XYZ file of C-alpha atoms in Angstrom:
508
model
C 81.640 174.186 167.017
C 85.531 173.966 166.834
C 85.458 172.398 170.465
C 83.240 169.578 169.122
C 85.114 168.835 166.182
C 88.400 168.733 168.054
C 86.675 166.339 170.594
C 85.556 163.919 167.862
C 88.937 163.959 166.212
C 90.623 163.034 169.363
C 87.975 160.176 169.934
C 88.436 158.839 166.563
C 92.205 158.710 166.985
C 91.802 156.968 170.143
C 89.557 154.349 168.662
C 92.011 153.943 165.845
C 94.724 153.348 168.111
C 92.660 150.816 170.066
C 91.899 148.856 166.832
C 95.547 149.008 165.375
C 96.548 145.764 167.310
C 93.806 143.821 165.399
C 95.480 144.504 162.033
C 98.838 143.786 163.463
C 97.588 140.177 163.987
C 97.409 139.394 160.270
C 94.951 136.809 159.340
C 94.854 134.842 162.736
C 91.510 134.421 164.263
C 90.939 136.582 167.430
C 91.262 135.123 170.931
C 87.914 133.974 172.456
C 86.366 132.604 169.200
C 84.906 129.075 169.445
C 83.151 126.740 167.120
C 81.349 124.435 169.446
C 83.800 123.468 172.058
C 86.696 124.061 169.637
C 88.906 126.993 170.457
C 90.070 128.665 167.195
C 92.019 131.486 168.981
C 95.166 132.349 166.956
C 94.596 129.982 164.109
C 94.673 130.815 160.522
C 91.550 130.113 158.390
C 93.092 126.990 156.937
C 93.970 125.650 160.343
C 90.549 126.209 161.623
C 89.072 124.659 158.732
C 90.992 121.552 159.094
C 90.192 121.514 162.881
C 86.538 121.773 162.241
C 86.419 119.094 159.392
C 88.307 116.716 161.617
C 85.748 117.246 164.347
C 82.701 116.585 161.963
C 84.365 113.523 160.614
C 84.925 112.244 164.245
C 80.950 111.566 164.303
C 81.167 109.330 161.122
C 81.004 106.271 163.076
C 77.983 107.201 165.066
C 75.194 104.389 164.425
C 71.897 105.545 162.833
C 69.127 102.847 163.225
C 65.972 103.431 160.961
C 63.098 101.545 162.324
C 60.465 100.135 159.816
C 57.644 97.938 161.076
C 57.797 95.165 163.928
C 61.332 94.314 164.443
C 62.446 95.661 161.054
C 65.370 97.959 161.083
C 67.877 99.589 158.766
C 71.238 100.055 160.305
C 73.931 102.590 158.809
C 76.353 105.089 160.128
C 76.506 108.919 159.854
C 79.546 108.548 157.537
C 77.590 106.122 155.117
C 75.067 108.758 154.851
C 77.482 111.400 153.625
C 78.034 113.250 156.816
C 79.471 116.617 156.067
C 79.865 120.219 157.547
C 76.721 122.088 156.720
C 77.333 125.655 157.487
C 80.931 126.566 156.273
C 79.962 130.094 156.238
C 80.614 130.477 159.999
C 84.345 130.153 159.462
C 84.453 133.340 157.428
C 82.373 134.919 160.049
C 84.686 133.797 162.748
C 87.600 134.862 160.824
C 86.090 138.340 160.376
C 84.817 138.765 163.973
C 86.280 142.140 165.422
C 87.828 143.026 162.115
C 85.022 143.324 159.421
C 82.811 146.138 159.608
C 83.204 149.914 160.716
C 85.500 151.030 163.320
C 82.891 151.290 166.048
C 81.486 147.734 165.359
C 84.928 146.279 165.420
C 85.790 148.032 168.742
C 82.601 146.791 170.290
C 83.153 143.056 169.119
C 86.680 143.252 170.522
C 85.650 144.741 173.820
C 82.750 141.938 174.093
C 85.524 139.318 173.625
C 87.328 140.556 176.831
C 84.275 139.367 178.889
C 82.547 136.598 176.713
C 83.571 134.157 174.240
C 82.121 134.245 170.920
C 80.785 130.693 170.028
C 79.418 129.423 166.751
C 77.476 126.546 166.396
C 78.143 123.731 163.612
C 75.206 122.446 161.639
C 75.622 118.906 160.311
C 74.479 118.133 156.846
C 73.980 114.719 154.851
C 73.867 113.361 151.241
C 70.196 113.258 150.638
C 70.563 110.955 147.549
C 72.503 108.427 149.639
C 69.805 108.385 152.283
C 67.152 107.926 149.496
C 69.068 105.059 147.959
C 69.338 103.427 151.486
C 65.768 103.593 152.220
C 64.496 102.808 148.739
C 66.625 99.690 148.576
C 66.041 98.224 152.074
C 62.696 99.468 153.154
C 60.356 97.465 150.900
C 61.248 94.083 152.505
C 59.277 95.243 155.569
C 56.130 96.198 153.950
C 53.130 94.115 154.808
C 50.818 94.165 151.971
C 47.092 94.280 152.623
C 45.172 90.964 152.166
C 41.913 91.787 150.464
C 38.844 90.181 151.561
C 37.989 86.961 149.407
C 35.644 84.345 148.655
C 35.994 80.483 149.251
C 33.437 78.345 147.497
C 32.366 75.297 149.469
C 29.536 72.834 148.980
C 27.110 74.987 151.086
C 28.036 78.206 148.981
C 30.226 81.007 149.227
C 32.205 82.007 152.477
C 33.651 85.441 152.915
C 37.196 85.563 154.303
C 37.848 89.076 156.039
C 40.625 91.194 154.764
C 43.675 92.346 156.853
C 45.186 95.831 156.527
C 48.855 96.158 155.633
C 51.646 98.600 156.432
C 53.586 100.141 153.668
C 56.726 102.311 154.183
C 56.388 105.663 152.446
C 59.870 106.117 151.078
C 59.716 109.795 149.919
C 58.108 110.888 153.345
C 60.788 108.814 155.359
C 63.671 110.405 153.491
C 62.275 113.823 154.258
C 61.694 112.901 157.882
C 65.137 111.270 158.506
C 66.990 113.990 156.666
C 65.120 116.830 158.647
C 65.978 115.105 162.121
C 69.543 114.651 161.162
C 70.218 118.167 160.133
C 68.180 119.867 162.809
C 68.018 117.700 165.823
C 70.824 115.195 165.740
C 73.536 115.754 168.465
C 76.201 113.365 166.987
C 75.400 110.305 169.010
C 73.976 107.151 167.806
C 70.216 107.580 167.349
C 67.024 105.667 166.294
C 64.662 107.307 163.862
C 61.098 105.943 162.852
C 60.393 105.708 159.076
C 57.004 106.900 158.022
C 54.620 104.132 157.371
C 51.147 104.243 155.892
C 48.227 101.835 156.407
C 47.268 99.920 153.124
C 43.699 99.154 153.451
C 42.202 95.962 152.040
C 39.721 95.829 149.270
C 36.196 94.278 149.703
C 33.653 94.020 152.325
C 31.374 91.159 153.452
C 28.417 93.036 151.997
C 29.750 93.515 148.403
C 31.220 90.018 148.434
C 27.777 88.491 149.553
C 26.459 89.550 146.175
C 28.634 87.309 144.175
C 26.501 84.250 143.231
C 25.696 84.412 139.453
C 27.484 82.295 136.978
C 28.817 84.838 134.312
C 30.531 82.232 132.125
C 31.884 78.631 132.118
C 33.873 76.492 129.801
C 35.171 72.858 129.769
C 37.943 71.107 127.804
C 38.995 67.436 127.967
C 42.573 66.205 128.387
C 41.617 62.510 128.269
C 44.321 61.546 125.764
C 47.062 63.026 127.974
C 49.469 60.991 129.931
C 50.211 61.120 133.477
C 52.750 63.976 133.662
C 50.645 66.273 131.323
C 47.441 65.361 133.358
C 49.224 66.250 136.563
C 50.379 69.674 135.092
C 46.847 70.681 133.979
C 45.674 69.693 137.556
C 48.330 71.725 139.406
C 47.719 74.829 137.061
C 44.006 74.768 137.680
C 44.469 74.362 141.396
C 46.753 77.401 141.502
C 44.133 79.566 139.812
C 41.148 78.152 141.655
C 39.593 80.510 144.284
C 40.987 83.792 142.958
C 38.734 86.775 143.772
C 39.282 89.749 141.375
C 37.903 93.221 142.377
C 36.620 95.706 139.786
C 39.528 97.232 137.617
C 42.025 94.523 138.824
C 43.831 92.712 136.107
C 44.654 88.891 136.366
C 47.837 87.420 134.762
C 47.658 83.739 134.117
C 51.372 83.383 133.979
C 52.032 84.889 137.279
C 49.243 82.668 138.831
C 50.760 79.421 137.730
C 54.628 80.298 137.568
C 57.427 79.203 138.174
C 57.476 75.990 136.096
C 59.221 73.986 138.359
C 59.176 70.617 140.265
C 59.092 72.510 143.467
C 55.794 74.334 142.254
C 54.214 70.960 141.352
C 55.131 70.590 137.659
C 56.398 67.539 135.636
C 58.128 67.089 132.274
C 55.591 66.887 129.402
C 55.270 67.718 125.671
C 54.888 71.353 124.789
C 55.321 73.375 121.518
C 58.746 75.224 120.832
C 59.571 76.860 117.557
C 57.250 74.455 115.547
C 58.575 71.372 117.400
C 57.009 69.229 120.101
C 59.669 69.103 123.137
C 59.490 68.007 126.719
C 59.487 70.813 129.167
C 58.386 71.332 132.819
C 54.851 72.377 132.885
C 53.996 70.872 129.500
C 50.172 71.146 129.134
C 49.696 74.432 131.208
C 48.316 76.108 128.013
C 45.249 73.969 128.296
C 44.677 75.601 131.540
C 45.047 79.264 130.036
C 42.945 78.275 127.000
C 40.017 76.880 129.131
C 40.108 80.076 131.277
C 40.399 82.338 128.214
C 37.022 80.783 126.883
C 35.213 81.120 130.454
C 36.433 84.866 130.405
C 35.121 85.500 126.883
C 31.602 84.076 127.912
C 31.677 86.366 131.046
C 32.469 89.168 128.701
C 35.375 90.354 130.938
C 37.988 92.532 129.230
C 40.919 90.441 127.614
C 44.162 92.599 127.729
C 46.800 90.167 126.454
C 46.348 86.921 124.569
C 48.495 84.985 122.185
C 47.777 81.947 119.838
C 49.957 78.653 120.004
C 52.669 78.391 117.461
C 50.869 75.237 116.255
C 47.205 74.305 116.204
C 45.734 72.630 119.309
C 43.129 69.888 119.240
C 41.142 70.879 122.472
C 39.476 74.086 121.051
C 38.759 75.374 117.697
C 41.267 77.514 115.936
C 41.724 81.086 117.356
C 39.959 80.011 120.611
C 43.238 79.227 122.329
C 45.441 81.244 124.658
C 49.056 80.409 125.015
C 51.445 81.191 127.877
C 55.225 80.689 127.871
C 58.074 81.653 130.126
C 60.715 81.645 127.296
C 58.812 83.973 124.906
C 56.963 85.979 127.561
C 53.492 84.919 126.267
C 50.903 85.676 128.882
C 47.062 85.636 128.994
C 45.650 88.638 130.984
C 42.278 89.984 131.530
C 40.590 92.740 133.620
C 37.469 92.628 135.679
C 35.729 95.336 133.967
C 32.466 94.948 135.940
C 31.101 96.989 138.942
C 31.502 94.113 141.301
C 34.019 91.303 142.335
C 34.315 88.190 140.488
C 35.356 84.784 141.606
C 37.247 82.115 139.506
C 36.328 78.370 140.265
C 38.732 75.876 138.547
C 38.058 72.114 138.871
C 39.340 68.884 137.047
C 37.642 65.561 137.232
C 38.912 61.932 137.247
C 37.568 61.731 133.602
C 40.276 64.325 132.816
C 37.998 67.217 132.085
C 39.094 70.837 133.224
C 36.342 73.448 133.887
C 36.471 77.216 134.717
C 33.528 78.922 136.067
C 33.350 82.765 136.735
C 30.919 83.979 139.346
C 29.863 87.635 139.726
C 26.826 89.762 139.796
C 24.888 89.328 136.529
C 23.646 92.598 135.124
C 23.275 91.498 131.546
C 19.650 91.006 130.281
C 18.244 87.580 130.504
C 17.493 87.625 126.741
C 21.160 88.322 125.955
C 23.257 85.388 124.468
C 26.773 85.416 123.428
C 28.554 82.783 121.300
C 31.978 82.684 119.703
C 32.542 81.444 116.166
C 35.796 80.116 114.825
C 36.216 81.073 111.132
C 39.115 79.307 109.128
C 40.546 81.713 106.431
C 43.281 79.403 105.286
C 44.362 75.774 105.583
C 47.871 74.854 104.604
C 48.631 71.002 104.444
C 52.172 70.094 105.770
C 55.195 69.105 103.895
C 56.314 65.596 103.137
C 57.947 63.602 106.064
C 61.160 64.547 107.527
C 63.598 62.155 109.207
C 66.568 63.434 111.436
C 69.362 61.300 112.496
C 70.850 61.625 116.135
C 74.448 60.374 116.593
C 73.954 60.802 120.527
C 70.978 58.217 120.579
C 71.489 54.507 120.080
C 70.218 52.448 117.247
C 66.664 51.443 118.466
C 65.723 55.023 119.425
C 62.946 56.521 117.176
C 60.706 59.534 118.247
C 57.907 60.301 115.992
C 55.906 63.604 115.830
C 52.592 64.090 114.188
C 52.164 66.373 111.352
C 50.507 69.688 111.905
C 48.330 71.519 109.355
C 48.844 75.291 109.157
C 45.889 77.555 109.684
C 44.843 81.311 109.607
C 41.644 81.781 111.591
C 39.577 84.459 113.169
C 37.352 84.196 116.331
C 34.156 86.398 116.238
C 31.826 87.313 119.063
C 28.022 87.030 118.105
C 25.480 88.679 120.328
C 21.828 87.576 120.161
C 19.084 89.294 121.999
C 15.764 87.164 122.222
C 17.207 85.016 119.409
C 17.860 87.737 117.050
C 21.591 88.589 116.225
C 22.291 92.156 117.170
C 26.076 92.384 116.686
C 29.132 90.363 115.193
C 32.551 91.631 116.319
C 36.036 90.063 115.471
C 37.831 89.161 118.624
C 41.252 88.063 117.340
C 43.207 86.707 114.361
C 45.619 83.856 114.741
C 48.126 82.127 112.364
C 49.514 78.751 113.170
C 52.549 76.992 111.722
C 52.480 73.889 109.493
C 54.873 71.234 110.539
C 55.586 67.966 108.772
C 55.271 64.416 110.181
C 58.907 63.964 111.631
C 60.913 61.340 113.262
C 64.280 61.535 114.996
C 66.296 58.148 114.841
C 69.295 57.085 116.675
C 72.262 55.836 114.787
C 74.883 55.300 117.498
C 76.324 51.706 117.513
C 79.499 49.744 117.290
C 77.730 47.119 115.026
C 78.392 48.054 111.380
C 75.622 45.849 110.298
C 73.105 47.665 112.621
C 74.425 51.041 111.359
C 73.992 50.173 107.817
C 70.553 48.743 108.456
C 69.137 51.809 110.067
C 70.806 54.135 107.431
C 69.104 52.150 104.706
C 65.815 52.718 106.398
C 66.455 56.320 106.636
C 67.285 56.353 102.963
C 63.815 55.239 102.100
C 62.479 58.556 103.505
C 59.749 56.311 105.127
C 59.143 57.128 108.857
C 57.159 53.822 108.958
C 60.149 51.950 107.598
C 62.381 53.534 110.049
C 60.222 52.798 113.017
C 60.074 49.108 111.934
C 63.909 48.754 111.606
C 64.492 50.757 114.817
C 61.791 48.791 116.636
C 63.445 45.550 115.742
C 66.779 46.677 117.159
C 65.107 48.079 120.280
C 63.501 44.678 120.930
C 66.780 42.891 120.573
C 68.552 45.341 122.779
C 65.742 44.994 125.541
C 65.894 41.218 125.245
C 69.786 41.293 125.646
C 69.410 43.696 128.553
C 66.892 41.447 130.263
C 69.206 38.348 129.834
C 72.197 40.167 131.139
C 70.099 41.197 134.354
C 68.968 37.618 134.775
C 72.442 36.376 134.572
C 73.701 38.886 136.962
C 71.115 38.205 139.340
C 71.696 34.370 139.239
C 75.381 35.147 139.745
C 74.800 37.198 142.755
C 72.367 34.635 144.213
C 75.235 31.894 143.831
C 77.781 34.201 145.557
C 79.711 34.483 142.211
C 80.861 37.859 140.593
C 78.875 38.817 137.764
C 80.435 38.080 134.272
C 80.679 40.832 131.795
C 78.306 40.477 128.774
C 79.753 41.195 125.277
C 77.963 42.068 122.120
C 74.867 43.744 123.765
C 73.524 46.558 121.555
C 74.285 50.136 122.849
C 71.278 51.778 124.928
């Protein structure tokens, strides 16, 4: 036993002696230690860290191209995606190689280094939030939405237009897929990675659309008193809605269908309501389109999800039977197809200035069921006395008159009869309309003191008719003077003489 003890002691002493040089090197990394192709031999931990970090940063300009659909790409760099060193723990392992652990382990590791280098592999990492932001902000532009099967009404009947599948980039799945590739398979070179796409199947089949042939509801209003601009706006809005196919559960927004109200979208300046005043705006008259459609929807018994009344009463439907839309106030008319079948919206206008919306679908209501809507006026408020406004930016002779509007409070009731017998009565909405007096805006800008005094005297009478008469006289005089000046100028130009300035012409 004593012999074994002595032998063990001698062997331990020899190992300790062999390991002694390791501790003499202080905190320097042992020879033969590599990270990738970097030789860290003799470096301090901080020196090695700077070396590795610089190595990782050297890949920051590597181009990474994410492929969407067709030719769509998102091009970025590794640096822009937050490239970083992902396994910093290998530096601690490298620094402790041959010195951490028991004596026998350290001895073995150092002996191994005499024959083979110890190589650690760097793992790259990226900022997943930056990757997510990049994809979410750029991928949607390459989506190809599905085109649902739809209907087109012709003189021969309905024609089914086949749908088309779409392709939508799955942003969440794409983030995971790209990140997984970059941290596990990327070698530091430029690379191309496909984003994850999903097929967006179109709604509708020829079989279900072929069943759409029954009239669920139809309604007509007249705009025969409208001028050319307003009439054009009504026709344009009707055309933009005509031909819509709405599937079960889908919601229709009238505003989204007819907006934007711009010349490029076919609209003209025409009268509309704004804060109790009649003003000209692009798309004036569009609310007659939404109102006509509203009544067709009510008769079809589709689900109305959003509806607003006008600020003042309209003349083409009964009180509470209107539906206003407006860009400035966010008013919209929306409804949902609450049936089990698609519906088709047909909108037409006629040379006699009538607009009609008809909603087709599959009739499931009993043939003896009749639905009517009754407008009930709760309160009627006459307008105040006439109001006259002066406008110093308008010339004497200008006079714009707005009609009075009676204020109303009204309700709309849905009455259902079966075989001629009333079975239910339900309030659909409640509406309040502002009153507005008859008003006039008259121009007072002139350098003629007599004209100014005359128009102001007319204003003082508080009679719009008197103001109209005086303004009309000055307007006629101004028009005559302008015509005389134009004739004189034309004559002068015809004789080769320069036109002479005209004095004393009223301001326009």
